[in-house]
Structures are given as structure tokens and as C-alpha cells.
């Protein structure tokens, strides 16, 4: 089970008590802290910038898994690296020179990730697998926490797993959206190894316990 990574999304945290909420999921054994950056253009919602990333950085030692749902994500490469981002994941449709920006993320000391919306084909990442440390599959349409897992996602997770196995390099396969104690087993069985969860963790009475429950559900999934 060591390859299962749980990444609570602070989009569902209490922003007035961010450090305390992060401390709770650290206590529960979270592996990463997922930070959802939204610009009001690529998605309708507006969320965090470098200041919030720096605040999360001060609150814990876990890697910060920064997910940019923004147009021209490359504008944030340097400020986010400076703020303490560990993983820089963006959507390929939001920019033109995808490979250049993946390489730049690595040069700045971050891991490089690409995120695909439910309707975006795996073909968008096939030619840059060498430049990739993480592939994020959206299992809802991005923009908000608390949406339902799109069932058809499991087939895409399986295809992505096959693609990564064939390629041979260790690329993390992350799923994001609607991951709960009820859906995580399906996503794990399909081949995902990294699981973002917002409302299922911070909406639970005990976020530490919610992290443990999610991990346990992977252990019992076929
Ligand atoms: C959605 C974000 C997710 C969100 C997940 O656009 O990318 O990371 O926080 O929230 P839940 O787990 O509640 O679906
Ligand atoms: Zn996200």
C-alpha cells in the first residue's frame, strides 16, 4: 500500500483556520497537500495565489501539490516555485507551449504535472511523457468541490495506467473530483495511485480519520 498517496484539497478547508485544518490531515497521515488555484477564467471560480501557497508551506512539511486551473499557467511558474510549490500541474488546453512549461517547472525544482478534463483525450499528454512526473485525471469538471465522481472516468484511468506502464517511467497517476470512501476503491482498482479529496476530508467531522478511511478503502479494493 506504500504507493497510495492521499492529497487533501484545502479548497474545502476552513480558510480562517487553514493551519489547524492542515495539521489535522497531517495527523491523519496525508501524503500531499493539494492546492487548487482558479482564476475565474479557465474555470468560473476564484481561489488562491502565491500568498496562500506560502501560508500552506508554513503550515506543514508535506509536499504542496499545486493544481492550476488558470489560463497561461506559465505566468505563475516562478512565483509559485518561490512560494514553496512542490508539484506544478496545469491543463494543456490553457497554454500553447506545454513541453517548455513542463521543463521550466522542473528547472525551478518542482515536479511537473498535466491535468486532463473529463472530455480531454490522453493523446494530449502522449508526446510529453518524458517531461511528466504526474498525470492528473479530472473525475469531475473542474471548478468546485463537492461534485459527483463521473463513472466513465474509471475506463480512462485504466487506459492511462496502460499508457504509463508501456512508457515505463514512474509517473504518478492522480485522480481529482468526487473522491470519497465510496468511490476511491473503484479509482484505485482502475490504476490510480494518488487521490485528491476535498469535501470527503474537510467536510468530515474528523478530517484525520477521513484520511485514514480513504487509505483503508484502497487496501480492501480489488
Ligand atoms: C475541483 C478541484 C478539486 C476539488 C475536489 O475543481 O480541482 O481538487 O477540490 O473536491 P472534492 O473532493 O470535494 O470533489
Ligand atoms: Zn484539484
Tab-separated table of C-alpha atoms and ligand atoms in Angstrom:
chain	number	residue	atom	x	y	z
A	1	UNK	CA	0.000	0.000	0.000
A	2	UNK	CA	3.011	2.281	0.140
A	3	UNK	CA	2.244	3.624	-3.322
A	4	UNK	CA	-1.141	5.071	-2.309
A	5	UNK	CA	-0.929	8.823	-1.800
A	6	UNK	CA	-3.764	10.818	-0.245
A	7	UNK	CA	-3.866	14.523	-1.112
A	8	UNK	CA	-6.471	16.516	0.845
A	9	UNK	CA	-7.590	19.617	-1.073
A	10	UNK	CA	-7.619	22.795	1.018
A	11	UNK	CA	-10.350	24.154	-1.261
A	12	UNK	CA	-12.718	22.553	1.268
A	13	UNK	CA	-10.775	23.679	4.351
A	14	UNK	CA	-11.842	26.496	6.669
A	15	UNK	CA	-9.706	29.351	5.273
A	16	UNK	CA	-9.827	31.137	8.628
A	17	UNK	CA	-8.221	28.117	10.262
A	18	UNK	CA	-6.045	26.886	7.446
A	19	UNK	CA	-3.041	25.925	9.559
A	20	UNK	CA	-5.205	23.963	12.020
A	21	UNK	CA	-7.029	22.152	9.215
A	22	UNK	CA	-3.722	21.239	7.589
A	23	UNK	CA	-2.409	19.986	10.950
A	24	UNK	CA	-5.418	17.648	11.185
A	25	UNK	CA	-4.741	15.950	7.866
A	26	UNK	CA	-1.027	15.714	8.609
A	27	UNK	CA	-2.034	13.862	11.774
A	28	UNK	CA	-4.186	11.523	9.655
A	29	UNK	CA	-1.173	10.615	7.516
A	30	UNK	CA	-1.820	12.719	4.399
A	31	UNK	CA	0.952	12.458	1.823
A	32	UNK	CA	0.460	15.750	-0.029
A	33	UNK	CA	-1.500	18.967	0.373
A	34	UNK	CA	-3.493	19.758	-2.771
A	35	UNK	CA	-3.888	23.457	-3.572
A	36	UNK	CA	-6.497	24.377	-6.212
A	37	UNK	CA	-5.626	27.608	-7.981
A	38	UNK	CA	-8.524	29.044	-10.039
A	39	UNK	CA	-8.509	32.311	-11.980
A	40	UNK	CA	-12.179	32.981	-12.764
A	41	UNK	CA	-11.450	32.476	-16.484
A	42	UNK	CA	-10.321	28.897	-17.101
A	43	UNK	CA	-12.959	27.966	-14.539
A	44	UNK	CA	-15.609	30.339	-13.152
A	45	UNK	CA	-14.374	30.174	-9.573
A	46	UNK	CA	-11.563	32.240	-7.998
A	47	UNK	CA	-9.333	30.873	-5.270
A	48	UNK	CA	-5.691	31.093	-4.248
A	49	UNK	CA	-2.428	32.643	-5.358
A	50	UNK	CA	1.183	32.616	-4.207
A	51	UNK	CA	0.290	34.075	-0.799
A	52	UNK	CA	-1.930	31.131	0.088
A	53	UNK	CA	0.670	28.659	-1.195
A	54	UNK	CA	3.240	30.301	1.083
A	55	UNK	CA	0.804	30.051	4.009
A	56	UNK	CA	0.287	26.323	3.349
A	57	UNK	CA	4.079	25.962	3.092
A	58	UNK	CA	4.500	27.480	6.548
A	59	UNK	CA	1.788	25.223	7.987
A	60	UNK	CA	3.444	21.841	7.248
A	61	UNK	CA	6.369	19.981	5.716
A	62	UNK	CA	4.341	17.919	3.232
A	63	UNK	CA	4.843	18.459	-0.495
A	64	UNK	CA	2.406	21.036	-1.909
A	65	UNK	CA	0.547	19.610	-4.890
A	66	UNK	CA	-0.484	22.759	-6.751
A	67	UNK	CA	-3.200	22.337	-9.395
A	68	UNK	CA	-3.573	25.336	-11.678
A	69	UNK	CA	-6.978	25.779	-13.282
A	70	UNK	CA	-5.904	29.020	-14.922
A	71	UNK	CA	-5.202	30.480	-18.350
A	72	UNK	CA	-1.481	30.935	-19.127
A	73	UNK	CA	-0.267	28.920	-16.146
A	74	UNK	CA	3.331	29.687	-17.118
A	75	UNK	CA	2.916	33.172	-15.631
A	76	UNK	CA	2.899	31.551	-12.219
A	77	UNK	CA	5.917	29.239	-12.562
A	78	UNK	CA	8.422	31.423	-10.733
A	79	UNK	CA	6.157	32.952	-8.071
A	80	UNK	CA	4.734	29.552	-7.148
A	81	UNK	CA	8.175	27.928	-7.017
A	82	UNK	CA	9.299	30.721	-4.725
A	83	UNK	CA	6.193	30.334	-2.552
A	84	UNK	CA	7.076	26.680	-1.981
A	85	UNK	CA	5.077	24.667	-4.551
A	86	UNK	CA	6.424	21.119	-4.910
A	87	UNK	CA	4.326	19.953	-7.866
A	88	UNK	CA	3.150	22.292	-10.653
A	89	UNK	CA	0.206	20.785	-12.537
A	90	UNK	CA	-1.629	22.652	-15.292
A	91	UNK	CA	-4.176	21.960	-18.024
A	92	UNK	CA	-2.628	21.646	-21.503
A	93	UNK	CA	-5.519	23.489	-23.201
A	94	UNK	CA	-4.766	26.569	-21.103
A	95	UNK	CA	-1.471	27.350	-22.838
A	96	UNK	CA	0.499	26.886	-26.080
A	97	UNK	CA	3.975	25.622	-25.278
A	98	UNK	CA	3.233	22.758	-22.948
A	99	UNK	CA	6.607	20.994	-23.127
A	100	UNK	CA	8.508	24.221	-22.467
A	101	UNK	CA	6.494	24.884	-19.313
A	102	UNK	CA	6.874	21.323	-18.030
A	103	UNK	CA	10.630	21.625	-18.466
A	104	UNK	CA	10.611	25.037	-16.760
A	105	UNK	CA	8.763	23.631	-13.749
A	106	UNK	CA	11.477	21.019	-13.323
A	107	UNK	CA	14.256	23.554	-13.783
A	108	UNK	CA	12.715	25.535	-10.938
A	109	UNK	CA	12.914	22.455	-8.707
A	110	UNK	CA	9.265	21.426	-8.905
A	111	UNK	CA	7.748	18.244	-10.252
A	112	UNK	CA	5.793	18.738	-13.479
A	113	UNK	CA	2.197	17.631	-13.964
A	114	UNK	CA	-0.547	17.834	-16.572
A	115	UNK	CA	-4.275	17.681	-15.820
A	116	UNK	CA	-6.937	16.407	-18.196
A	117	UNK	CA	-10.616	17.330	-18.026
A	118	UNK	CA	-13.153	14.521	-18.460
A	119	UNK	CA	-13.533	15.340	-22.183
A	120	UNK	CA	-9.804	15.839	-22.852
A	121	UNK	CA	-8.122	12.870	-24.539
A	122	UNK	CA	-4.995	11.126	-23.270
A	123	UNK	CA	-3.443	11.988	-26.645
A	124	UNK	CA	-2.782	15.466	-25.208
A	125	UNK	CA	-0.056	14.035	-22.956
A	126	UNK	CA	1.303	11.132	-25.023
A	127	UNK	CA	4.124	13.094	-26.630
A	128	UNK	CA	5.405	14.665	-23.421
A	129	UNK	CA	5.527	11.653	-21.109
A	130	UNK	CA	9.285	12.094	-20.682
A	131	UNK	CA	8.675	15.570	-19.319
A	132	UNK	CA	5.971	14.473	-16.906
A	133	UNK	CA	6.131	13.453	-13.242
A	134	UNK	CA	2.393	13.374	-12.651
A	135	UNK	CA	-0.745	12.893	-14.725
A	136	UNK	CA	-3.927	14.198	-13.110
A	137	UNK	CA	-7.243	12.922	-14.431
A	138	UNK	CA	-10.221	15.082	-13.509
A	139	UNK	CA	-13.078	12.863	-12.436
A	140	UNK	CA	-15.460	15.854	-12.370
A	141	UNK	CA	-15.464	19.025	-14.469
A	142	UNK	CA	-13.110	21.371	-12.614
A	143	UNK	CA	-14.214	24.447	-10.710
A	144	UNK	CA	-15.883	23.370	-7.498
A	145	UNK	CA	-15.587	20.916	-4.653
A	146	UNK	CA	-18.382	18.536	-3.733
A	147	UNK	CA	-19.338	17.251	-7.204
A	148	UNK	CA	-20.087	13.628	-8.063
A	149	UNK	CA	-17.449	11.265	-9.500
A	150	UNK	CA	-18.157	10.709	-13.217
A	151	UNK	CA	-18.485	6.926	-13.553
A	152	UNK	CA	-16.979	6.790	-17.053
A	153	UNK	CA	-13.705	8.024	-15.520
A	154	UNK	CA	-12.682	4.533	-14.446
A	155	UNK	CA	-12.204	3.357	-18.047
A	156	UNK	CA	-9.991	6.376	-18.725
A	157	UNK	CA	-7.931	5.692	-15.584
A	158	UNK	CA	-7.344	2.141	-16.872
A	159	UNK	CA	-6.248	3.438	-20.280
A	160	UNK	CA	-3.941	5.974	-18.638
A	161	UNK	CA	-2.398	3.257	-16.455
A	162	UNK	CA	-1.722	1.136	-19.546
A	163	UNK	CA	-0.152	4.105	-21.321
A	164	UNK	CA	2.143	4.854	-18.364
A	165	UNK	CA	3.127	1.185	-17.918
A	166	UNK	CA	4.059	0.976	-21.581
A	167	UNK	CA	6.126	4.108	-21.289
A	168	UNK	CA	7.956	2.628	-18.322
A	169	UNK	CA	8.870	5.776	-16.368
A	170	UNK	CA	7.357	6.249	-12.926
A	171	UNK	CA	4.671	8.885	-13.444
A	172	UNK	CA	2.143	9.352	-10.654
A	173	UNK	CA	-1.475	8.854	-11.734
A	174	UNK	CA	-3.692	11.186	-9.736
A	175	UNK	CA	-7.483	11.468	-9.711
A	176	UNK	CA	-9.354	14.569	-8.618
A	177	UNK	CA	-13.056	15.184	-8.069
A	178	UNK	CA	-15.753	13.313	-6.209
A	179	UNK	CA	-13.265	11.009	-4.462
A	180	UNK	CA	-14.944	9.657	-1.316
A	181	UNK	CA	-14.883	6.478	0.752
A	182	UNK	CA	-17.429	5.116	-1.756
A	183	UNK	CA	-15.559	5.950	-4.980
A	184	UNK	CA	-11.864	5.700	-4.074
A	185	UNK	CA	-11.798	1.899	-4.338
A	186	UNK	CA	-13.008	1.993	-7.941
A	187	UNK	CA	-10.393	4.585	-8.913
A	188	UNK	CA	-7.648	2.616	-7.123
A	189	UNK	CA	-8.674	-0.648	-8.781
A	190	UNK	CA	-8.564	1.105	-12.157
A	191	UNK	CA	-4.931	2.074	-11.556
A	192	UNK	CA	-4.805	5.463	-9.825
A	193	UNK	CA	-2.178	5.855	-7.086
A	194	UNK	CA	-2.710	9.437	-5.896
A	195	UNK	CA	-6.093	10.650	-4.652
A	196	UNK	CA	-7.283	14.210	-4.160
A	197	UNK	CA	-10.158	14.611	-1.740
A	198	UNK	CA	-11.704	17.909	-0.672
A	199	UNK	CA	-15.176	17.623	0.808
A	200	UNK	CA	-14.696	13.977	1.823
A	201	UNK	CA	-11.864	15.067	4.122
A	202	UNK	CA	-12.556	18.608	5.319
A	203	UNK	CA	-16.329	18.133	5.295
A	204	UNK	CA	-15.984	15.143	7.637
A	205	UNK	CA	-16.317	15.592	11.407
A	206	UNK	CA	-12.776	14.232	11.860
A	207	UNK	CA	-10.530	15.051	8.875
A	208	UNK	CA	-7.650	12.934	10.245
A	209	UNK	CA	-9.885	9.919	10.418
A	210	UNK	CA	-11.280	10.648	6.949
A	211	UNK	CA	-7.744	10.432	5.522
A	212	UNK	CA	-7.210	7.071	7.241
A	213	UNK	CA	-10.544	5.780	5.949
A	214	UNK	CA	-9.697	6.713	2.355
A	215	UNK	CA	-6.375	4.871	2.590
A	216	UNK	CA	-8.046	1.826	4.120
A	217	UNK	CA	-10.597	1.692	1.297
A	218	UNK	CA	-7.744	1.269	-1.179
A	219	UNK	CA	-6.389	-1.616	0.880
A	220	UNK	CA	-9.648	-3.542	0.575
A	221	UNK	CA	-10.394	-2.653	-3.073
A	222	UNK	CA	-9.932	-5.408	-5.632
B	1	LIG	C1	-12.151	20.666	-8.439
B	1	LIG	C2	-10.796	20.688	-7.789
B	1	LIG	C3	-10.683	19.621	-6.782
B	1	LIG	C4	-11.634	19.759	-5.625
B	1	LIG	C5	-12.070	18.377	-5.244
B	1	LIG	O1	-12.183	21.529	-9.499
B	1	LIG	O2	-9.754	20.516	-8.731
B	1	LIG	O3	-9.351	19.450	-6.333
B	1	LIG	O4	-11.072	20.394	-4.513
B	1	LIG	O5	-13.102	18.461	-4.329
B	1	LIG	P1	-13.985	17.173	-3.978
B	1	LIG	O6	-13.065	16.147	-3.452
B	1	LIG	O7	-14.950	17.690	-2.959
B	1	LIG	O8	-14.664	16.751	-5.262
B	2	LIG	ZN1	-7.638	19.929	-7.884
